[in-house]
mmCIF file of C-alpha atoms in Angstrom:
data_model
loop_
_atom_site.group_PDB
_atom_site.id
_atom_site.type_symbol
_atom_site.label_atom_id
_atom_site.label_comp_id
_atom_site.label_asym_id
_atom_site.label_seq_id
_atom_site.Cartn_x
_atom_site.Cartn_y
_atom_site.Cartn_z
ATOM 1 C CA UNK T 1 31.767 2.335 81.916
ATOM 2 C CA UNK T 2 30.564 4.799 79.222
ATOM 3 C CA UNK T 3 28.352 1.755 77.735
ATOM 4 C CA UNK T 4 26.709 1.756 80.806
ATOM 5 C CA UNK T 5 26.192 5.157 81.408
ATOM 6 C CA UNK T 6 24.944 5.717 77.908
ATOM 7 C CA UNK T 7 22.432 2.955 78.540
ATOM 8 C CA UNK T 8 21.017 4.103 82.081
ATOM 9 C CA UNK T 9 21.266 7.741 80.621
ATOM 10 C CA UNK T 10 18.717 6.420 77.185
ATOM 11 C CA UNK T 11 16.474 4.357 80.316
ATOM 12 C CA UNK T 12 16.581 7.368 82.049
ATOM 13 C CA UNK T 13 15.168 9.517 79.055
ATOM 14 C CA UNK T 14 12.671 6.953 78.274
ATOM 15 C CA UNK T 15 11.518 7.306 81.877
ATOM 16 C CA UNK T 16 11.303 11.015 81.390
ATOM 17 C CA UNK T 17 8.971 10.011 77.759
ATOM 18 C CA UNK T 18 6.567 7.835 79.205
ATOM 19 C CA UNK T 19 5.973 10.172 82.060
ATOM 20 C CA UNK T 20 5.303 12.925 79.605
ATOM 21 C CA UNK T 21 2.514 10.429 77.760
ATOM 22 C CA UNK T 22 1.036 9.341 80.899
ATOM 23 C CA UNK T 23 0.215 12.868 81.826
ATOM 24 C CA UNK T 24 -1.401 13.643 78.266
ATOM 25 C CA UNK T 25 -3.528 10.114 78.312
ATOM 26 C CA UNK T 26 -4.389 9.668 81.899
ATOM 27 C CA UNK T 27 -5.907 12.831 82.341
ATOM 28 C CA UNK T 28 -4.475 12.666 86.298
ATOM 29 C CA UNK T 29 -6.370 9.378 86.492
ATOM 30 C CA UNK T 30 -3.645 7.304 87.226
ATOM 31 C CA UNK T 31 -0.387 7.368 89.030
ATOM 32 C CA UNK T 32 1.582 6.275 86.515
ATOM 33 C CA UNK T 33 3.125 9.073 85.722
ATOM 34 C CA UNK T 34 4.346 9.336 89.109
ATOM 35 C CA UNK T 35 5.514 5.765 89.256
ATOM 36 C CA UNK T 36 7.671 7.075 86.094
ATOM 37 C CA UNK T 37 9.207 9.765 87.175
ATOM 38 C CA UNK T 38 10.064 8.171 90.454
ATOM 39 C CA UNK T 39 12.043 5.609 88.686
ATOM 40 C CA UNK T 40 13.540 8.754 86.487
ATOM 41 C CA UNK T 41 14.917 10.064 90.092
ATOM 42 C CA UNK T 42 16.085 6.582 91.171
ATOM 43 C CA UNK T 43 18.073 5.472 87.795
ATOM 44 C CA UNK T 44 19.566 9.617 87.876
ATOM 45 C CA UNK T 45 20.657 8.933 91.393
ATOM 46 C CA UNK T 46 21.654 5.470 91.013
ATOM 47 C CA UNK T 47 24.391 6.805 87.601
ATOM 48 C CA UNK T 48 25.252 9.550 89.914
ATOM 49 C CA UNK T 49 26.212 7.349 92.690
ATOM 50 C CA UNK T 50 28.049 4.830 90.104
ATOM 51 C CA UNK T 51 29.814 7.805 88.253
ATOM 52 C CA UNK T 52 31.082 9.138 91.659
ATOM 53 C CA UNK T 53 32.034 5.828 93.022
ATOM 54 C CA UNK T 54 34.165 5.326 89.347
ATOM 55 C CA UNK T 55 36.003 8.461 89.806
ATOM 56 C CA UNK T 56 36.962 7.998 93.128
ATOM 57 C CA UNK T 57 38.499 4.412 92.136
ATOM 58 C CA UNK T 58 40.295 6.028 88.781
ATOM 59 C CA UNK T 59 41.423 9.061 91.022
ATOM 60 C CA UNK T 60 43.061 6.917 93.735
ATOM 61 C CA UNK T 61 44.848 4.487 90.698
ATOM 62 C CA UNK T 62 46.056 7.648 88.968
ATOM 63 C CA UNK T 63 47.742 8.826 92.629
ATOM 64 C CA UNK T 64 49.387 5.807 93.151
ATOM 65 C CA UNK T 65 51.048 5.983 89.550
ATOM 66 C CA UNK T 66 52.052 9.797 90.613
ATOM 67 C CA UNK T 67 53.041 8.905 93.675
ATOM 68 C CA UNK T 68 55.304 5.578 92.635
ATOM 69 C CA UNK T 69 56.391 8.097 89.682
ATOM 70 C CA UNK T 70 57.930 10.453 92.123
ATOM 71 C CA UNK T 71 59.414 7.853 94.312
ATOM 72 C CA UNK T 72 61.376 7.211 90.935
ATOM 73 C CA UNK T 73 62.661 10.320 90.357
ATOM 74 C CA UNK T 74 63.628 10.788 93.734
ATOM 75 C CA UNK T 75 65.524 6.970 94.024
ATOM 76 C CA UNK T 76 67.429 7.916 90.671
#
């Protein structure tokens, strides 16, 4: 999981990058620099979603250990 998030998070910055030369070079000529960003917002979203998603299945594993844990203690 952090390889992935390490890689979106570089695509993501490269995103940001070419944005930032489309607005020197095009002179507002184009809409690439839209197009970029756009896909800046989607990838951001898209690791937030997946990093959310990840916790919430690591959270509810972790719980189950607690709770099987305490069912230990409390059988012993």
């Amino acid at each position: 999981m952090k390889i992935f998030a390490a890689v979106l998070f570089l695509l993501i910055l490269y995103s940001l990058g070419s944005a930032l030369y489309y607005m020197y070079n095009d002179k507002g000529n184009s809409t690439r620099m839209v197009r970029s960003l756009s896909i800046r917002i989607g990838l951001s979203l898209f690791l937030f979603i997946v990093m959310m998603i990840w916790y919430r299945l690591n959270m509810d594993t972790d719980c189950l250990d607690m709770a099987a844990d305490c069912l230990d203690m409390v059988t012993d």
